[in-house]
Coordinates of C-alpha atoms and ligand atoms in Angstrom, one line a residue:
X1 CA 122.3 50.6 73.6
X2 CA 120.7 49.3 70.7
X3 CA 119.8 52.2 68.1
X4 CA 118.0 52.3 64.7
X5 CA 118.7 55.0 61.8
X6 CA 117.1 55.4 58.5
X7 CA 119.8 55.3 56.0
X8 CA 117.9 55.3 52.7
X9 CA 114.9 56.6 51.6
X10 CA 111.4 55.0 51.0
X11 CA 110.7 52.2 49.0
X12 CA 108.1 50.6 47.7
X13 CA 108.7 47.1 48.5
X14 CA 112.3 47.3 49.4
X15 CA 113.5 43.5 50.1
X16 CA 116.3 40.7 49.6
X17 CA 119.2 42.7 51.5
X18 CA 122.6 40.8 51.3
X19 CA 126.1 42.2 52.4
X20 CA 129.1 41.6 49.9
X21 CA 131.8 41.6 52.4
X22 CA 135.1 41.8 49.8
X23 CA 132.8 44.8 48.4
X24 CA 131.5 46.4 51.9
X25 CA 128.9 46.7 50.0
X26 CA 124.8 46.3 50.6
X27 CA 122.7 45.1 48.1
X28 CA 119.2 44.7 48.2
X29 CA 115.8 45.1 45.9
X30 CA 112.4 47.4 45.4
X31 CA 110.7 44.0 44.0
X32 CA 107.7 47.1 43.1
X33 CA 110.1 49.4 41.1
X34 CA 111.9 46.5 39.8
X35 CA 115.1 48.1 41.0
X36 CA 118.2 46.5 42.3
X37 CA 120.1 48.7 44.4
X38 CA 124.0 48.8 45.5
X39 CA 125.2 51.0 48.4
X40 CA 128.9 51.2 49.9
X41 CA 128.1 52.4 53.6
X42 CA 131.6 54.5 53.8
X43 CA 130.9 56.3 51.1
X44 CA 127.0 56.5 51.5
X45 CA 126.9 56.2 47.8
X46 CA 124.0 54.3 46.3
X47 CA 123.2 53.4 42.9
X48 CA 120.3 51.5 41.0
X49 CA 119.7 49.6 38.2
X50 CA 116.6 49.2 36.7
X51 CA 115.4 45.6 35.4
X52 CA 113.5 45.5 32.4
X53 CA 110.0 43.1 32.7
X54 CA 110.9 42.7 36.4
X55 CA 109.6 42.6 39.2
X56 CA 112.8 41.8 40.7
X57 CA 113.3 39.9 44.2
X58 CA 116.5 39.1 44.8
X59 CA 120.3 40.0 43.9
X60 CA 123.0 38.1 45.1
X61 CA 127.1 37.9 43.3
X62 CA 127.8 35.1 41.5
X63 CA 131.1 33.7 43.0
X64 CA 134.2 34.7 41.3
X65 CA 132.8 36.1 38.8
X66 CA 132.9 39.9 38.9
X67 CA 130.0 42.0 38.2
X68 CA 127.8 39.2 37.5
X69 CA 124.7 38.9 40.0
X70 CA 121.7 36.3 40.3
X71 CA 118.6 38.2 40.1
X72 CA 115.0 36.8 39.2
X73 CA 112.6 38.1 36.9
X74 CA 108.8 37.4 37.5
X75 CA 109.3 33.3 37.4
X76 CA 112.5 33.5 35.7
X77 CA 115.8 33.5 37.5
X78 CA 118.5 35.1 35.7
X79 CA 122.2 36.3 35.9
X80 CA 122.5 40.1 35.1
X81 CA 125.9 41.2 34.4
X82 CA 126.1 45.1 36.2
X83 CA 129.6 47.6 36.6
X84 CA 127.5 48.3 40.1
X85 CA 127.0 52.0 38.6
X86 CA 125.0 51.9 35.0
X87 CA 120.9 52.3 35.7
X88 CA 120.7 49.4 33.4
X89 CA 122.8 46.0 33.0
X90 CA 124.8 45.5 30.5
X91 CA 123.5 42.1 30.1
X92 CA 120.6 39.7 31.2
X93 CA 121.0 36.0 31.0
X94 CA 117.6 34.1 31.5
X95 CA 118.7 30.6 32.7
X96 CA 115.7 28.6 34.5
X97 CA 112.0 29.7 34.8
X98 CA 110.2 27.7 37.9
X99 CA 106.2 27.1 37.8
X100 CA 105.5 27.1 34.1
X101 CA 102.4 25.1 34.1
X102 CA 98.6 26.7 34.0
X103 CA 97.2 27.5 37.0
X104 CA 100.7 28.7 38.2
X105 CA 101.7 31.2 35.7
X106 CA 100.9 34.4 37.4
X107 CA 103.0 33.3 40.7
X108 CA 106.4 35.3 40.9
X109 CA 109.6 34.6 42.5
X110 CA 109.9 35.7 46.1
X111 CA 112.7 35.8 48.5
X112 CA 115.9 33.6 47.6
X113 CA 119.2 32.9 49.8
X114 CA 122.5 31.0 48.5
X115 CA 122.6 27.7 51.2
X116 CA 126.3 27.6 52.2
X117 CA 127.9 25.4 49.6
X118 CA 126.5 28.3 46.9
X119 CA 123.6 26.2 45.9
X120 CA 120.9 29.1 45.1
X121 CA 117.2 28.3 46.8
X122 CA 114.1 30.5 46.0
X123 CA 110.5 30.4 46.5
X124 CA 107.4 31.3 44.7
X125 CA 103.9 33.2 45.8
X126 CA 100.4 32.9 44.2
X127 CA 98.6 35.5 42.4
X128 CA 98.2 38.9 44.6
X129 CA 94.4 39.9 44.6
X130 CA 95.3 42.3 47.8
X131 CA 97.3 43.7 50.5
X132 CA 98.7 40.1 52.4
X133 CA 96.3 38.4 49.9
X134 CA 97.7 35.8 47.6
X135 CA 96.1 33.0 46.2
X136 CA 96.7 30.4 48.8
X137 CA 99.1 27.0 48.4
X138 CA 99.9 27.9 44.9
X139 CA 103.9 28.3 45.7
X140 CA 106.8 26.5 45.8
X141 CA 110.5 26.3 47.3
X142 CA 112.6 25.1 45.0
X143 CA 116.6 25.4 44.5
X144 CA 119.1 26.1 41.3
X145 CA 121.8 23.5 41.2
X146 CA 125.1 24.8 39.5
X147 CA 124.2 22.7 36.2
X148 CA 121.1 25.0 35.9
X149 CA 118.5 22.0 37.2
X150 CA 115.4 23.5 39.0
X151 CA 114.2 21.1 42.3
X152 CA 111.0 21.7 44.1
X153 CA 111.1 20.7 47.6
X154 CA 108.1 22.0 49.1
X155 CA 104.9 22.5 47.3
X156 CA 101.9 24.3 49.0
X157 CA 103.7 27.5 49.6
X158 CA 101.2 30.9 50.3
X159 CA 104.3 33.2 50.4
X160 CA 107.9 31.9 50.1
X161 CA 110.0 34.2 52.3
X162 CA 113.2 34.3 54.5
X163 CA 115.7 31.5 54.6
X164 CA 118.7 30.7 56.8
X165 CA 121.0 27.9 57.6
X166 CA 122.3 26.5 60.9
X167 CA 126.0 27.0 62.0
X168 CA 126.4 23.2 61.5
X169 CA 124.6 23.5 58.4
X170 CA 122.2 20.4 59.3
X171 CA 119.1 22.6 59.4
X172 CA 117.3 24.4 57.0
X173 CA 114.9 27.3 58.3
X174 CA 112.3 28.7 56.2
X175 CA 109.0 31.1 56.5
X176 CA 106.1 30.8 54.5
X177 CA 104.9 34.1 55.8
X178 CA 101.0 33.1 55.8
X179 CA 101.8 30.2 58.3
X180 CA 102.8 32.6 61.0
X181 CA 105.5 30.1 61.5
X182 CA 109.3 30.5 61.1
X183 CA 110.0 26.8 60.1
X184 CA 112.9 23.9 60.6
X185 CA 114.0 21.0 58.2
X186 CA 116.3 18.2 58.6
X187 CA 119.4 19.6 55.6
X188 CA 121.9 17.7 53.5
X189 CA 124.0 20.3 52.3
X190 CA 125.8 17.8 50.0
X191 CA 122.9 16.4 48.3
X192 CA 120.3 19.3 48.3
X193 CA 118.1 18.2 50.3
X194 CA 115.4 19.6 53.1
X195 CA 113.3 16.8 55.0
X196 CA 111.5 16.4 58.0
X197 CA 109.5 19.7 58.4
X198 CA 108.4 21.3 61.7
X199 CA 107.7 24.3 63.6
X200 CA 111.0 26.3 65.1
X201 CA 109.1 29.4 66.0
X202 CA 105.6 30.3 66.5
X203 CA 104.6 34.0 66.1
X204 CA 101.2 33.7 67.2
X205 CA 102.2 31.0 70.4
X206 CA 104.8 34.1 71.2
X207 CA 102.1 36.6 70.7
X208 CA 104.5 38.3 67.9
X209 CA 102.5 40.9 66.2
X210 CA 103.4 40.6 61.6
X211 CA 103.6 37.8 59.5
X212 CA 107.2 36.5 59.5
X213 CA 109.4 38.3 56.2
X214 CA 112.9 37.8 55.8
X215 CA 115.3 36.8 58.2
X216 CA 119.1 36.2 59.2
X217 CA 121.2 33.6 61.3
X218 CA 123.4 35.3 63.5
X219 CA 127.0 33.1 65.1
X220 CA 125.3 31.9 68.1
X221 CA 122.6 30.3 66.2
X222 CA 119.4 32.9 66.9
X223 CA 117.7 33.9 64.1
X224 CA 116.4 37.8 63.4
X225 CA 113.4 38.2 61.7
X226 CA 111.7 41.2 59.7
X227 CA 107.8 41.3 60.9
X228 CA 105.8 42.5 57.6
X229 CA 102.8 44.4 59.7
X230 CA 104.6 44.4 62.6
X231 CA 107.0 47.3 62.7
X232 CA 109.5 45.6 64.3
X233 CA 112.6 43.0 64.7
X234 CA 112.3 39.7 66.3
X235 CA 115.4 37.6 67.8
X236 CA 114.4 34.1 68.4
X237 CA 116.2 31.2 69.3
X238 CA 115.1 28.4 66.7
X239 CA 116.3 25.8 69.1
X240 CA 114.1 26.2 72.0
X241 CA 110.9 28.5 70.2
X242 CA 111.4 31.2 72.2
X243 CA 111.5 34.9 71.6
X244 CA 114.7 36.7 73.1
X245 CA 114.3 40.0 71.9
X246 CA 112.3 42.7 69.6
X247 CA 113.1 45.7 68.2
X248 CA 110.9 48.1 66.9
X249 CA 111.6 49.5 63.7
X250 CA 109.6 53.1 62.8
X251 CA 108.2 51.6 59.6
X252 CA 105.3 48.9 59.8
X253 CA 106.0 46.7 56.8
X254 CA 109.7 45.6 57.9
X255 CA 110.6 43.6 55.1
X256 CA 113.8 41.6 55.6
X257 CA 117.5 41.5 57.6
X258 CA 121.0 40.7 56.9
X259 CA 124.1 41.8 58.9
X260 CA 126.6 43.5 57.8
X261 CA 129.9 46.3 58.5
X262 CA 133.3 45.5 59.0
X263 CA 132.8 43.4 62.0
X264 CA 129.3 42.2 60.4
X265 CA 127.4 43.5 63.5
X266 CA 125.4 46.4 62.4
X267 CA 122.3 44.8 61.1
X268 CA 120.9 46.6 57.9
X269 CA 116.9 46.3 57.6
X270 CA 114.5 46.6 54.5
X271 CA 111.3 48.2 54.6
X272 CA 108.1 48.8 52.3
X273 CA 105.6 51.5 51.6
X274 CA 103.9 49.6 49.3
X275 CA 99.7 49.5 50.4
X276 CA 99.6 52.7 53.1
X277 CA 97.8 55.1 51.7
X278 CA 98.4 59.2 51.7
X279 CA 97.7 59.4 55.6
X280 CA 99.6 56.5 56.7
X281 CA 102.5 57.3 54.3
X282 CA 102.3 61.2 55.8
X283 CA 102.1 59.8 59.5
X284 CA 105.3 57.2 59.2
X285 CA 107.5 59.1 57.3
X286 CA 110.3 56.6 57.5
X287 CA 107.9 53.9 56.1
X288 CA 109.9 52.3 53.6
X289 CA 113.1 52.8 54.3
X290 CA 116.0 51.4 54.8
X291 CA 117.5 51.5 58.6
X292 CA 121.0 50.1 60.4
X293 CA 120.3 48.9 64.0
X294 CA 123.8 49.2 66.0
X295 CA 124.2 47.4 69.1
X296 CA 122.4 44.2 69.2
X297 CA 125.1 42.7 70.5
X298 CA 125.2 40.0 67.9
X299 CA 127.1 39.1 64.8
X300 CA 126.2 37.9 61.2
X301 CA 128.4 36.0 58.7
X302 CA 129.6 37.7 55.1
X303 CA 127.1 37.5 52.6
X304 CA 127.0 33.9 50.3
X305 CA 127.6 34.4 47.2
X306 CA 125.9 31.7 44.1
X307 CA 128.1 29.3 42.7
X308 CA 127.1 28.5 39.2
Ligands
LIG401 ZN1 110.1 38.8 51.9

């Protein structure tokens, strides 16, 4: 039986989970409240730390390098150094800023994922003028190599969100939320690279209700995607397009997934709040929150840390 409990309260725009498995530990972001949060599951013990000139979208450990953390800041991406228990870091390293050229400037840093040799990608969105409403093609993908390099690899991004590699690590999937699409490139994990785009999932084709948010691989190969609008969980196999399973979450704007627990099979699930106004908030009191869905029957891999 497949069950879903809220295990942290509301958010604004909760986002960006990712499961340190030496830790036990989830981390994830409120990219609204420029907050990074930390919690440790066994001892339900959560902490935040606050990020000065945010907002903040992702946090993930640097490798071997203890209580240091990538996080980005607006268009900056930066490595904070945090004892996981302060409300603020101890230190903030600015090391690349992406889209510094007019026109681009008020675009921010979205979702971001380590690929599996620690290289770190992220993405940019335009300008929000309104709930969903960014200004369009204005983004980018682009990835961090460990001497500090910025590469753009795909321009014409809306809203640059989930990313996830295949078991063979030849394929790159990647959403850009506003193309209803959850997409597919050829990937050489050796030099960098993502070619040869195409469509590995179509939410509207699937009748699949939200734009596609964040998202997970899982070790048979089937992606789980958060629907933003959708209240819900998708399982898709990227392979064949076609939808295997969904999963309604009690919180409509479901932000992003990652597995994680001892045996990396309870999967942990970001929501937001952010655009429901005083009657919607009142009627979906969970909206926001952050849930754990047991039993899907699946399993994740640990978390990937950034090697810089
Ligand atoms: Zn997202």
């Amino acid at each position: 039986m497949t069950t879903v409990e809220c295990i942290l309260p509301r958010t604004i725009l909760g986002e960006g989970p990712h499961w340190d498995h030496t830790e036990q530990a989830l981390y994830f972001v409120d990219i609204k409240a420029s907050e990074v949060h930390r919690y440790t599951p066994a001892t339900k013990k959560e902490t935040v730390v606050k990020i000065e000139g945010g907002p903040v979208s992702i946090v993930i450990p640097v490798q071997g390098q203890k209580n240091k953390y990538v996080i980005t800041i607006g268009r900056d991406i930066a490595i904070m150094t945090w004892d996981g228990v302060s409300s603020s870091p101890s230190h903030v390293e600015r090391v690349a800023t992406v889209d510094e050229v007019d026109g681009k400037r008020e675009n921010r840093l979205n979702d971001g994922k380590a690929d599996p040799t620690g290289r770190l990608w992220a993405g940019t969105l335009g300008a929000e003028h309104g709930p969903v409403d960014f200004t369009p093609h204005n983004g980018s993908l682009f990835s961090l190599s460990k001497d500090r390099k910025v590469t753009s690899h795909v321009t014409g991004v809306t809203c640059s969100n989930g990313l996830a590699w295949s078991l063979d690590n030849k394929i790159m999937y990647y959403i850009d939320s506003l193309t209803l699409k959850v997409e597919a490139f050829d990937f050489n994990a050796e030099k960098g690279q993502a070619i040869n785009r195409r469509t590995a999932f179509d939410f509207k084709a699937n009748g699949v209700k939200g734009f596609p948010d964040g998202m997970t691989i899982d070790t048979q190969g089937n992606l789980w995607v958060a629907c933003f609008d959708g209240s819900q969980v998708i399982n898709v196999d990227p392979r064949t397009g076609k939808l295997l399973k969904t999963i309604s979450i009690p919180s409509p704007k479901v932000t992003s997934v990652v597995f994680g627990g001892k045996n990396l099979d309870e999967l942990y699930v970001t929501s937001a709040s952010v655009d429901l106004n005083k009657e919607e908030l009142a009627a979906t009191p969970s909206a926001g929150c952050t849930f754990r869905i047991l039993g899907t029957g699946a399993k994740g891999f640990p978390g990937q840390s950034v090697v810089l």
